[in-house]
Amino acid sequence: MIEFSNVSKGFESRKILKDVDFTIRDGEIFVIIGQSGAGKTTILRHIAGFYDPDNGDVVIDSVKMNGASNRIRKKLREKMGFLFQGGALLNWLNVRDNIGLPLVEHRLASKDEIARIVDEKLALLQLTDAADKMPSEISGGMKKRVGLARAIVRNPEIILYDEPTSGLDPVMSARIDELILRMKRELGVTSVVVTHDMNSAYRIADRIAMLYSGEMVQIGTPDEIRTSESGIVQQFISGNIHGPIKP
Amino acid sequence: MFEVLKSSFHKLISDTGAKLMYQLGFSGFSLILIFKTVVELRYVFAKRKEIIKQMYVAGVKSILVCSIVALFGGMILSLQTGLQFKVYGQQEFVPTLIINIMNKELGPLLTAIILTAFSGAAMAAELGTMKVSEEIDALEMMSIDPVRFLVMPRIVAMSIMLPTLTIYTVILAVLGGAVVSFFQLGVTFETYFRQIVDSIYFKDMYVGLFKSFVFAVIIASISCSNGLLAKDGALGVGRATRVSVVSSYLMILIVGYFITAIFYGNII
């Protein structure tokens, strides 16, 4: 379970999160939507322990992430996978080595076993043909898929997705969505997904949270969001240029 | 008028304070990085492939520039001092001067300057790019310690290559000096090299190599720190690279003076 209790965060004079309060249940797919700069990625980075809140607490499986020692942060991160926006692949390792990196570095399996696991993830994300390519030789969408393969290679309990479908074609987006759903169905993985892609959000979300100017406007099921009475939510999901959202 | 002066003064004080605080924070970060590297040295065997790769980047790639600088450095030193000595018929002392200066000061300094430009800048740019493209965060998410994975191999590689290249630089400078001494000053090769052998002191050699080692740690730690603290995209990477080169040069000169003062200035 991931709990945000009255979390506020600012950088210099700018307040990014204002008293954000929500709970993500185990095995849930929790989608966060909102404008660019609304603070969505900041929420993910709090869960990952990269940021500590100025006020409030971030609690993961009953352990407080903020103010935790490096050892505890490391332990909590071992439960998580993070798909970064650009993939964040190491450019001197090929696709196969990038995916297998956490297993190799922590010696979690034998060489043959690592090769088998990596092959399995490559096949799952249709990357088998790109296995020996370098990151500079593959497209942005492919980089994202490699990043996802790396994020799930250790079978984490929580996966944080930062814009998993941006830059992907509709078919590949649907495939990534299906993978997120499969991770929940088969492994009970908790997913926190930051996205602008409303189709994807409706397809995968158990609940959707709308963030606007650092504040949670509404949290609800896809149907509740669709029929929301909030002008901000309606303007955002319909992509209307007229409404209460400031440019 | 008074209000304008007052606010300018306030701004000056607060900017200076902010810069000072940043520098103190940066120095602390670099020192912690060195300390963590020492702790991570137990993984030096496991990281041997990365260390060898970094040794190649730091050493082999810069060997051509090192060769040219060393050769011509020795030739210039020999010519300038030789012409002065020749007036008094003392040109046989040129080799003594060259080997002393190169061993004690110029060998480590020239090599450090070349490696700062070559490898230090590359380290800062590479780690800075990794930082702004979230690769360092990705490593942390995988519970991979960036110090063990990235910093330790670079500091170890630099600590091996800078002293090695310093020896190479000194040898080439001596050879360059020999050519000039023979053709322009009339000192025979036999006299030149006999003087060189007679003027090599063990203390000069180990102080020179110690200096190189300290310079290597300074360059690598400053460059890695700047890279790891980079922010604001490509602009930040450029800034990190520039600052790492300038800071390394300044620290090399300052620390170089103090090492000389400690070993030769009767401070201890």
Short mmCIF file of C-alpha atoms in Angstrom, two decimals:
data_model
loop_
_atom_site.label_atom_id
_atom_site.label_comp_id
_atom_site.label_asym_id
_atom_site.label_seq_id
_atom_site.Cartn_x
_atom_site.Cartn_y
_atom_site.Cartn_z
CA MET A 1 0.00 0.00 0.00
CA ILE A 2 1.25 3.49 -0.86
CA GLU A 3 0.01 6.36 1.30
CA PHE A 4 0.46 10.08 0.74
CA SER A 5 -0.55 12.09 3.82
CA ASN A 6 -0.81 15.85 3.27
CA VAL A 7 2.33 15.91 1.13
CA SER A 8 3.63 19.31 0.08
CA LYS A 9 6.70 19.97 -1.98
CA GLY A 10 8.26 23.08 -3.44
CA PHE A 11 11.35 23.91 -5.41
CA GLU A 12 12.80 27.32 -4.62
CA SER A 13 9.77 29.63 -4.54
CA ARG A 14 7.48 27.36 -6.61
CA LYS A 15 5.03 25.04 -4.84
CA ILE A 16 4.68 21.82 -6.84
CA LEU A 17 2.51 19.71 -4.53
CA LYS A 18 -0.01 21.17 -2.08
CA ASP A 19 -1.35 18.92 0.69
CA VAL A 20 -1.71 15.91 -1.56
CA ASP A 21 -3.51 13.10 0.21
CA PHE A 22 -4.36 9.67 -1.23
CA THR A 23 -3.87 5.94 -0.78
CA ILE A 24 -3.03 3.38 -3.43
CA ARG A 25 -4.20 -0.13 -2.58
CA ASP A 26 -2.17 -3.28 -3.21
CA GLY A 27 -2.65 -4.66 -6.69
CA GLU A 28 -4.36 -1.52 -7.91
CA ILE A 29 -3.66 0.37 -11.13
CA PHE A 30 -3.68 4.01 -10.10
CA VAL A 31 -3.46 6.48 -12.96
CA ILE A 32 -2.47 10.10 -12.40
CA ILE A 33 -3.51 12.59 -15.05
CA GLY A 34 -2.94 16.30 -15.30
CA GLN A 35 -1.26 19.05 -17.27
CA SER A 36 2.49 19.14 -17.84
CA GLY A 37 4.11 20.63 -14.77
CA ALA A 38 1.16 19.77 -12.54
CA GLY A 39 3.37 17.63 -10.29
CA LYS A 40 2.63 14.12 -11.59
CA THR A 41 6.25 13.02 -11.97
CA THR A 42 7.03 14.65 -8.61
CA ILE A 43 4.57 12.19 -7.04
CA LEU A 44 6.35 9.25 -8.69
CA ARG A 45 9.72 10.57 -7.51
CA HIS A 46 8.41 10.81 -3.95
CA ILE A 47 7.29 7.18 -4.09
CA ALA A 48 10.72 6.19 -5.46
CA GLY A 49 12.41 8.11 -2.63
CA PHE A 50 14.23 10.62 -4.85
CA TYR A 51 12.43 13.50 -3.14
CA ASP A 52 11.44 13.99 0.45
CA PRO A 53 8.30 16.08 1.04
CA ASP A 54 8.58 19.48 2.73
CA ASN A 55 5.51 18.52 4.75
CA GLY A 56 3.56 15.30 5.17
CA ASP A 57 4.53 11.65 4.82
CA VAL A 58 4.99 9.09 2.08
CA VAL A 59 4.47 5.59 3.46
CA ILE A 60 5.09 2.42 1.47
CA ASP A 61 3.96 -0.88 2.96
CA SER A 62 3.85 0.73 6.41
CA VAL A 63 7.43 2.04 6.10
CA LYS A 64 7.99 5.78 5.92
CA MET A 65 10.01 6.66 2.83
CA ASN A 66 10.70 10.26 3.75
CA GLY A 67 13.62 10.63 6.11
CA ALA A 68 14.44 6.92 5.76
CA SER A 69 18.08 5.81 5.81
CA ASN A 70 19.77 4.82 2.55
CA ARG A 71 19.54 1.17 3.58
CA ILE A 72 15.76 1.37 4.03
CA ARG A 73 15.33 3.33 0.79
CA LYS A 74 17.34 0.67 -1.00
CA LYS A 75 15.17 -2.08 0.51
CA LEU A 76 11.98 -0.29 -0.51
CA ARG A 77 13.31 0.32 -4.01
CA GLU A 78 14.03 -3.38 -4.39
CA LYS A 79 10.25 -3.85 -4.40
CA MET A 80 9.84 -1.33 -7.21
CA GLY A 81 10.44 -0.92 -10.89
CA PHE A 82 10.48 2.49 -12.56
CA LEU A 83 9.85 3.15 -16.23
CA PHE A 84 11.42 6.56 -16.90
CA GLN A 85 10.06 8.88 -19.56
CA GLY A 86 12.97 8.45 -21.98
CA GLY A 87 13.78 4.89 -20.96
CA ALA A 88 17.00 5.98 -19.16
CA LEU A 89 19.07 3.26 -20.81
CA LEU A 90 22.82 3.11 -20.33
CA ASN A 91 24.21 4.01 -23.74
CA TRP A 92 27.32 1.81 -23.59
CA LEU A 93 25.34 -1.39 -22.96
CA ASN A 94 23.28 -3.15 -25.61
CA VAL A 95 19.58 -3.85 -25.16
CA ARG A 96 20.18 -7.32 -23.69
CA ASP A 97 22.76 -6.07 -21.17
CA ASN A 98 20.56 -3.11 -20.20
CA ILE A 99 17.68 -5.43 -19.35
CA GLY A 100 19.85 -7.90 -17.46
CA LEU A 101 21.82 -5.21 -15.59
CA PRO A 102 20.04 -5.44 -12.20
CA LEU A 103 20.31 -9.23 -12.23
CA VAL A 104 24.00 -9.16 -13.16
CA GLU A 105 24.95 -6.42 -10.69
CA HIS A 106 23.20 -8.10 -7.77
CA ARG A 107 24.16 -11.61 -8.92
CA LEU A 108 20.55 -12.70 -8.56
CA ALA A 109 20.90 -15.64 -10.91
CA SER A 110 23.43 -17.70 -12.86
CA LYS A 111 24.59 -16.52 -16.28
CA ASP A 112 22.33 -19.01 -18.08
CA GLU A 113 19.36 -18.15 -15.90
CA ILE A 114 19.88 -14.41 -16.53
CA ALA A 115 20.03 -15.06 -20.29
CA ARG A 116 16.77 -17.04 -20.05
CA ILE A 117 14.97 -14.32 -18.05
CA VAL A 118 16.20 -11.59 -20.41
CA ASP A 119 15.09 -13.60 -23.47
CA GLU A 120 11.67 -14.02 -21.88
CA LYS A 121 11.32 -10.24 -21.32
CA LEU A 122 12.61 -9.49 -24.80
CA ALA A 123 9.93 -11.76 -26.26
CA LEU A 124 7.24 -10.29 -24.02
CA LEU A 125 7.95 -6.78 -25.32
CA GLN A 126 8.68 -7.91 -28.89
CA LEU A 127 12.29 -6.83 -28.68
CA THR A 128 14.01 -10.08 -29.65
CA ASP A 129 15.31 -8.65 -32.94
CA ALA A 130 16.78 -5.64 -31.16
CA ALA A 131 18.55 -7.67 -28.44
CA ASP A 132 22.07 -6.91 -29.65
CA LYS A 133 21.48 -3.33 -30.73
CA MET A 134 22.84 -0.32 -28.84
CA PRO A 135 20.38 2.29 -27.45
CA SER A 136 21.57 4.79 -30.08
CA GLU A 137 20.40 2.39 -32.81
CA ILE A 138 16.79 2.02 -31.66
CA SER A 139 13.77 4.34 -31.77
CA GLY A 140 12.36 6.28 -28.82
CA GLY A 141 9.41 3.89 -28.52
CA MET A 142 11.74 0.91 -28.48
CA LYS A 143 13.87 2.57 -25.79
CA LYS A 144 10.73 2.87 -23.71
CA ARG A 145 9.95 -0.81 -24.15
CA VAL A 146 13.52 -1.74 -23.19
CA GLY A 147 13.14 0.48 -20.12
CA LEU A 148 9.94 -1.36 -19.27
CA ALA A 149 11.60 -4.74 -19.74
CA ARG A 150 14.35 -3.63 -17.34
CA ALA A 151 11.76 -2.33 -14.86
CA ILE A 152 9.99 -5.69 -14.69
CA VAL A 153 13.02 -7.96 -14.90
CA ARG A 154 13.15 -8.41 -11.11
CA ASN A 155 9.39 -9.02 -10.84
CA PRO A 156 8.73 -5.97 -8.63
CA GLU A 157 5.65 -5.59 -6.43
CA ILE A 158 5.20 -1.94 -7.44
CA ILE A 159 5.84 -0.47 -10.87
CA LEU A 160 5.99 3.27 -11.48
CA TYR A 161 5.32 4.31 -15.06
CA ASP A 162 6.21 7.81 -16.24
CA GLU A 163 4.32 8.35 -19.52
CA PRO A 164 4.53 4.70 -20.64
CA THR A 165 2.70 5.21 -23.94
CA SER A 166 3.94 8.61 -25.08
CA GLY A 167 5.75 8.35 -28.40
CA LEU A 168 4.33 4.89 -29.12
CA ASP A 169 1.98 4.00 -31.96
CA PRO A 170 -1.61 3.05 -30.98
CA VAL A 171 -0.99 -0.66 -31.41
CA MET A 172 2.11 -0.63 -29.25
CA SER A 173 0.33 1.60 -26.70
CA ALA A 174 -2.46 -0.97 -26.47
CA ARG A 175 0.13 -3.70 -26.06
CA ILE A 176 1.82 -1.82 -23.19
CA ASP A 177 -1.61 -1.30 -21.60
CA GLU A 178 -2.30 -5.01 -21.92
CA LEU A 179 1.05 -5.74 -20.28
CA ILE A 180 0.23 -3.44 -17.36
CA LEU A 181 -3.12 -5.22 -16.94
CA ARG A 182 -1.43 -8.62 -17.19
CA MET A 183 1.10 -7.67 -14.48
CA LYS A 184 -1.84 -6.88 -12.20
CA ARG A 185 -3.88 -9.97 -13.15
CA GLU A 186 -1.12 -12.54 -13.00
CA LEU A 187 1.30 -11.14 -10.45
CA GLY A 188 -0.84 -8.75 -8.40
CA VAL A 189 1.52 -5.88 -9.17
CA THR A 190 0.59 -2.40 -7.95
CA SER A 191 0.98 0.13 -10.77
CA VAL A 192 1.18 3.90 -10.56
CA VAL A 193 0.88 5.35 -14.03
CA VAL A 194 1.45 8.98 -14.98
CA THR A 195 -0.05 9.72 -18.38
CA HIS A 196 -1.69 12.24 -20.67
CA ASP A 197 -3.17 9.48 -22.78
CA MET A 198 -6.85 9.34 -21.75
CA ASN A 199 -7.60 6.26 -23.88
CA SER A 200 -4.88 4.41 -22.07
CA ALA A 201 -6.05 5.75 -18.69
CA TYR A 202 -9.63 4.51 -19.25
CA ARG A 203 -8.37 1.16 -20.48
CA ILE A 204 -6.13 0.28 -17.55
CA ALA A 205 -7.13 2.33 -14.50
CA ASP A 206 -8.87 1.02 -11.42
CA ARG A 207 -8.87 4.63 -10.25
CA ILE A 208 -7.82 7.87 -11.86
CA ALA A 209 -6.53 10.89 -9.99
CA MET A 210 -6.60 14.34 -11.55
CA LEU A 211 -3.84 16.70 -10.44
CA TYR A 212 -4.11 20.40 -11.14
CA SER A 213 -1.57 23.01 -9.97
CA GLY A 214 -0.23 20.62 -7.34
CA GLU A 215 -3.65 19.77 -5.87
CA MET A 216 -5.72 16.63 -6.22
CA VAL A 217 -8.93 17.75 -7.90
CA GLN A 218 -10.63 14.38 -7.96
CA ILE A 219 -9.91 10.69 -7.44
CA GLY A 220 -12.37 8.18 -8.85
CA THR A 221 -13.06 5.22 -11.11
CA PRO A 222 -12.86 5.82 -14.87
CA ASP A 223 -16.66 6.14 -14.96
CA GLU A 224 -16.66 8.68 -12.12
CA ILE A 225 -14.00 10.70 -13.94
CA ARG A 226 -15.92 10.53 -17.22
CA THR A 227 -19.04 11.88 -15.54
CA SER A 228 -17.21 14.27 -13.22
CA GLU A 229 -18.90 17.56 -12.37
CA SER A 230 -15.57 19.30 -11.99
CA GLY A 231 -14.99 21.81 -14.77
CA ILE A 232 -11.23 21.23 -14.57
CA VAL A 233 -11.60 17.45 -15.00
CA GLN A 234 -14.10 17.85 -17.84
CA GLN A 235 -11.95 20.35 -19.68
CA PHE A 236 -8.86 18.15 -19.31
CA ILE A 237 -10.44 14.87 -20.42
CA SER A 238 -12.23 16.48 -23.34
CA GLY A 239 -9.17 18.50 -24.39
CA ASN A 240 -11.24 21.67 -24.65
CA ILE A 241 -9.27 24.90 -24.94
CA HIS A 242 -12.00 26.90 -23.15
CA GLY A 243 -12.57 26.37 -19.45
CA PRO A 244 -11.15 26.90 -15.98
CA ILE A 245 -7.68 25.42 -16.72
CA LYS A 246 -5.16 28.23 -16.99
CA PRO A 247 -2.69 27.96 -19.87
CA MET B 1 19.81 56.61 -4.32
CA PHE B 2 20.53 55.23 -0.86
CA GLU B 3 17.83 52.58 -1.31
CA VAL B 4 19.36 51.46 -4.61
CA LEU B 5 22.80 51.20 -3.02
CA LYS B 6 21.35 49.33 -0.06
CA SER B 7 19.53 46.78 -2.22
CA SER B 8 22.62 46.29 -4.44
CA PHE B 9 24.71 45.70 -1.33
CA HIS B 10 22.15 43.22 -0.01
CA LYS B 11 22.14 41.41 -3.35
CA LEU B 12 25.93 41.28 -3.41
CA ILE B 13 26.06 39.85 0.10
CA SER B 14 23.32 37.28 -0.54
CA ASP B 15 24.83 36.21 -3.91
CA THR B 16 28.27 35.84 -2.34
CA GLY B 17 26.76 33.89 0.54
CA ALA B 18 24.84 31.62 -1.83
CA LYS B 19 27.98 30.96 -3.89
CA LEU B 20 29.99 30.26 -0.76
CA MET B 21 27.34 27.86 0.52
CA TYR B 22 27.27 26.09 -2.84
CA GLN B 23 31.08 25.78 -2.87
CA LEU B 24 31.08 24.40 0.67
CA GLY B 25 28.34 21.93 -0.26
CA PHE B 26 30.23 20.94 -3.39
CA SER B 27 33.49 20.42 -1.48
CA GLY B 28 31.65 18.27 1.04
CA PHE B 29 30.06 16.26 -1.76
CA SER B 30 33.46 15.68 -3.42
CA LEU B 31 35.06 14.60 -0.15
CA ILE B 32 32.20 12.20 0.57
CA LEU B 33 32.62 10.83 -2.95
CA ILE B 34 36.32 10.16 -2.31
CA PHE B 35 35.50 8.52 1.02
CA LYS B 36 32.79 6.34 -0.56
CA THR B 37 35.23 5.39 -3.33
CA VAL B 38 37.73 4.19 -0.72
CA VAL B 39 34.97 2.07 0.83
CA GLU B 40 34.01 0.69 -2.60
CA LEU B 41 37.60 -0.29 -3.38
CA ARG B 42 36.72 -3.78 -2.16
CA TYR B 43 34.89 -4.24 -5.46
CA VAL B 44 37.90 -3.27 -7.53
CA PHE B 45 38.36 -6.81 -8.89
CA ALA B 46 34.70 -7.18 -9.77
CA LYS B 47 34.84 -3.89 -11.68
CA ARG B 48 38.14 -4.64 -13.45
CA LYS B 49 36.63 -4.54 -16.94
CA GLU B 50 35.19 -1.05 -16.39
CA ILE B 51 38.48 0.10 -14.82
CA ILE B 52 40.45 -1.13 -17.84
CA LYS B 53 37.99 0.62 -20.16
CA GLN B 54 38.40 3.86 -18.23
CA MET B 55 42.20 3.44 -18.24
CA TYR B 56 42.02 3.21 -22.01
CA VAL B 57 39.87 6.37 -22.18
CA ALA B 58 42.09 8.29 -19.73
CA GLY B 59 45.46 7.05 -20.87
CA VAL B 60 45.68 5.62 -24.33
CA LYS B 61 43.44 8.21 -25.98
CA SER B 62 45.48 11.10 -24.59
CA ILE B 63 48.91 9.62 -25.35
CA LEU B 64 49.42 11.51 -28.61
CA VAL B 65 48.80 14.90 -27.00
CA CYS B 66 50.96 13.90 -24.02
CA SER B 67 53.77 12.93 -26.38
CA ILE B 68 53.69 16.23 -28.27
CA VAL B 69 53.44 18.35 -25.13
CA ALA B 70 56.22 16.42 -23.37
CA LEU B 71 58.60 16.39 -26.33
CA PHE B 72 58.22 20.06 -27.14
CA GLY B 73 58.08 20.99 -23.45
CA GLY B 74 61.49 19.36 -22.98
CA MET B 75 62.83 21.02 -26.12
CA ILE B 76 61.64 24.49 -25.07
CA LEU B 77 63.00 24.05 -21.56
CA SER B 78 66.33 22.89 -22.92
CA LEU B 79 66.59 25.74 -25.44
CA GLN B 80 65.55 28.55 -23.11
CA THR B 81 67.74 27.50 -20.19
CA GLY B 82 70.56 26.30 -22.45
CA LEU B 83 70.91 29.64 -24.22
CA GLN B 84 71.25 31.39 -20.86
CA PHE B 85 73.72 28.81 -19.53
CA LYS B 86 75.74 28.94 -22.75
CA VAL B 87 76.61 32.58 -22.11
CA TYR B 88 78.54 31.38 -19.06
CA GLY B 89 79.73 28.14 -20.72
CA GLN B 90 77.62 26.08 -18.32
CA GLN B 91 75.34 24.29 -20.79
CA GLU B 92 76.26 20.87 -19.27
CA PHE B 93 73.90 21.76 -16.44
CA VAL B 94 70.88 21.76 -18.76
CA PRO B 95 70.14 18.02 -18.25
CA THR B 96 70.26 18.44 -14.45
CA LEU B 97 67.76 21.27 -14.67
CA ILE B 98 65.45 19.42 -17.04
CA ILE B 99 65.27 16.21 -15.00
CA ASN B 100 64.80 18.13 -11.75
CA ILE B 101 62.04 20.37 -13.04
CA MET B 102 60.28 17.58 -14.90
CA ASN B 103 60.43 15.11 -12.01
CA LYS B 104 59.41 17.56 -9.31
CA GLU B 105 56.96 19.87 -11.01
CA LEU B 106 56.38 19.99 -14.73
CA GLY B 107 55.93 16.26 -15.37
CA PRO B 108 52.98 15.84 -12.98
CA LEU B 109 51.59 19.31 -13.78
CA LEU B 110 51.64 19.01 -17.59
CA THR B 111 50.19 15.50 -17.51
CA ALA B 112 47.48 16.57 -15.06
CA ILE B 113 46.55 19.52 -17.27
CA ILE B 114 46.28 17.28 -20.34
CA LEU B 115 44.22 14.65 -18.53
CA THR B 116 41.93 17.29 -17.04
CA ALA B 117 41.12 18.52 -20.53
CA PHE B 118 40.85 15.02 -21.98
CA SER B 119 39.42 12.75 -19.33
CA GLY B 120 38.14 15.09 -16.62
CA ALA B 121 35.96 16.98 -19.08
CA ALA B 122 34.76 13.70 -20.60
CA MET B 123 33.88 12.32 -17.15
CA ALA B 124 31.90 15.41 -16.18
CA ALA B 125 30.08 15.46 -19.53
CA GLU B 126 29.31 11.74 -19.48
CA LEU B 127 28.04 11.63 -15.89
CA GLY B 128 26.23 14.95 -16.39
CA THR B 129 24.41 13.58 -19.41
CA MET B 130 23.53 10.45 -17.45
CA LYS B 131 22.22 12.60 -14.62
CA VAL B 132 19.97 14.82 -16.74
CA SER B 133 18.64 11.86 -18.74
CA GLU B 134 17.67 10.07 -15.49
CA GLU B 135 20.17 7.23 -15.98
CA ILE B 136 21.69 7.82 -12.52
CA ASP B 137 18.17 7.67 -11.04
CA ALA B 138 17.57 4.46 -12.97
CA LEU B 139 20.70 2.97 -11.40
CA GLU B 140 19.47 3.96 -7.95
CA MET B 141 16.08 2.41 -8.68
CA MET B 142 17.89 -0.82 -9.49
CA SER B 143 19.72 -0.48 -6.14
CA ILE B 144 22.98 -0.09 -8.05
CA ASP B 145 25.28 2.29 -6.25
CA PRO B 146 26.46 4.97 -8.75
CA VAL B 147 29.70 5.35 -6.79
CA ARG B 148 30.56 1.67 -7.17
CA PHE B 149 29.29 1.47 -10.72
CA LEU B 150 30.56 4.77 -12.17
CA VAL B 151 32.79 6.79 -9.85
CA MET B 152 35.13 4.21 -8.31
CA PRO B 153 36.30 2.78 -11.67
CA ARG B 154 37.00 6.30 -12.96
CA ILE B 155 38.97 7.41 -9.90
CA VAL B 156 40.97 4.15 -9.83
CA ALA B 157 41.69 4.32 -13.58
CA MET B 158 42.82 7.94 -13.32
CA SER B 159 44.97 7.14 -10.26
CA ILE B 160 46.80 4.48 -12.26
CA MET B 161 47.06 6.32 -15.57
CA LEU B 162 48.14 9.77 -14.41
CA PRO B 163 51.32 8.59 -12.62
CA THR B 164 52.05 6.20 -15.51
CA LEU B 165 51.67 8.98 -18.07
CA THR B 166 53.75 11.28 -15.87
CA ILE B 167 56.68 8.85 -16.14
CA TYR B 168 56.14 8.73 -19.90
CA THR B 169 56.00 12.55 -20.09
CA VAL B 170 59.23 12.93 -18.11
CA ILE B 171 61.04 10.42 -20.34
CA LEU B 172 59.89 12.15 -23.54
CA ALA B 173 60.76 15.61 -22.19
CA VAL B 174 64.26 14.37 -21.38
CA LEU B 175 64.59 12.96 -24.91
CA GLY B 176 63.34 16.23 -26.42
CA GLY B 177 65.84 18.12 -24.30
CA ALA B 178 68.63 15.79 -25.46
CA VAL B 179 67.96 16.56 -29.13
CA VAL B 180 68.07 20.35 -28.57
CA SER B 181 71.09 20.11 -26.29
CA PHE B 182 72.99 18.16 -28.92
CA PHE B 183 72.10 20.19 -31.99
CA GLN B 184 71.83 23.71 -30.55
CA LEU B 185 73.97 23.72 -27.43
CA GLY B 186 76.73 21.32 -28.36
CA VAL B 187 76.22 18.95 -25.42
CA THR B 188 77.00 15.37 -26.43
CA PHE B 189 74.46 12.63 -25.81
CA GLU B 190 76.93 10.84 -23.53
CA THR B 191 77.39 13.92 -21.33
CA TYR B 192 73.68 14.66 -21.40
CA PHE B 193 72.52 11.22 -20.26
CA ARG B 194 75.35 10.86 -17.71
CA GLN B 195 74.19 14.13 -16.17
CA ILE B 196 70.58 12.92 -16.24
CA VAL B 197 71.46 9.66 -14.43
CA ASP B 198 73.59 11.53 -11.87
CA SER B 199 70.75 14.00 -11.21
CA ILE B 200 67.91 11.54 -10.60
CA TYR B 201 66.99 11.50 -6.93
CA PHE B 202 64.66 8.95 -5.41
CA LYS B 203 62.86 11.64 -3.39
CA ASP B 204 62.12 13.69 -6.51
CA MET B 205 60.66 10.62 -8.17
CA TYR B 206 58.39 9.57 -5.36
CA VAL B 207 57.25 13.13 -4.64
CA GLY B 208 56.46 13.59 -8.35
CA LEU B 209 54.51 10.34 -8.50
CA PHE B 210 52.73 11.13 -5.24
CA LYS B 211 51.75 14.49 -6.71
CA SER B 212 50.43 12.76 -9.83
CA PHE B 213 48.37 10.41 -7.72
CA VAL B 214 46.88 13.30 -5.70
CA PHE B 215 46.17 15.23 -8.92
CA ALA B 216 44.43 12.15 -10.34
CA VAL B 217 42.13 11.89 -7.32
CA ILE B 218 41.42 15.64 -7.51
CA ILE B 219 40.60 15.60 -11.24
CA ALA B 220 38.43 12.49 -11.13
CA SER B 221 36.54 13.43 -7.97
CA ILE B 222 35.87 17.03 -9.07
CA SER B 223 34.77 15.88 -12.53
CA CYS B 224 32.53 13.10 -11.21
CA SER B 225 31.01 15.42 -8.57
CA ASN B 226 30.20 18.06 -11.17
CA GLY B 227 28.69 15.43 -13.43
CA LEU B 228 26.57 13.91 -10.67
CA LEU B 229 25.31 17.35 -9.60
CA ALA B 230 24.45 18.49 -13.14
CA LYS B 231 20.93 19.75 -13.76
CA ASP B 232 18.94 21.79 -16.30
CA GLY B 233 19.55 19.62 -19.37
CA ALA B 234 22.24 20.24 -21.97
CA LEU B 235 23.02 23.68 -20.54
CA GLY B 236 23.74 22.13 -17.15
CA VAL B 237 26.00 19.48 -18.69
CA GLY B 238 28.01 22.21 -20.43
CA ARG B 239 28.27 24.15 -17.18
CA ALA B 240 29.35 21.03 -15.25
CA THR B 241 32.07 20.32 -17.81
CA ARG B 242 33.40 23.88 -17.78
CA VAL B 243 33.36 24.16 -14.00
CA SER B 244 35.05 20.78 -13.57
CA VAL B 245 37.96 21.79 -15.84
CA VAL B 246 38.45 25.20 -14.21
CA SER B 247 38.12 23.84 -10.65
CA SER B 248 40.53 20.99 -11.40
CA TYR B 249 43.15 23.41 -12.76
CA LEU B 250 42.88 25.65 -9.72
CA MET B 251 43.01 22.77 -7.25
CA ILE B 252 45.99 21.18 -9.06
CA LEU B 253 47.98 24.41 -8.78
CA ILE B 254 47.05 25.07 -5.15
CA VAL B 255 47.55 21.49 -3.93
CA GLY B 256 50.70 21.19 -6.06
CA TYR B 257 52.23 24.15 -4.25
CA PHE B 258 51.43 22.70 -0.83
CA ILE B 259 52.87 19.28 -1.68
CA THR B 260 56.08 20.96 -2.84
CA ALA B 261 56.13 23.11 0.28
CA ILE B 262 55.62 20.09 2.52
CA PHE B 263 58.35 17.97 0.91
CA TYR B 264 60.90 20.66 0.00
CA GLY B 265 60.02 23.74 2.01
CA ASN B 266 60.98 22.42 5.46
CA ILE B 267 57.39 22.82 6.65
CA ILE B 268 57.52 19.38 8.25
#
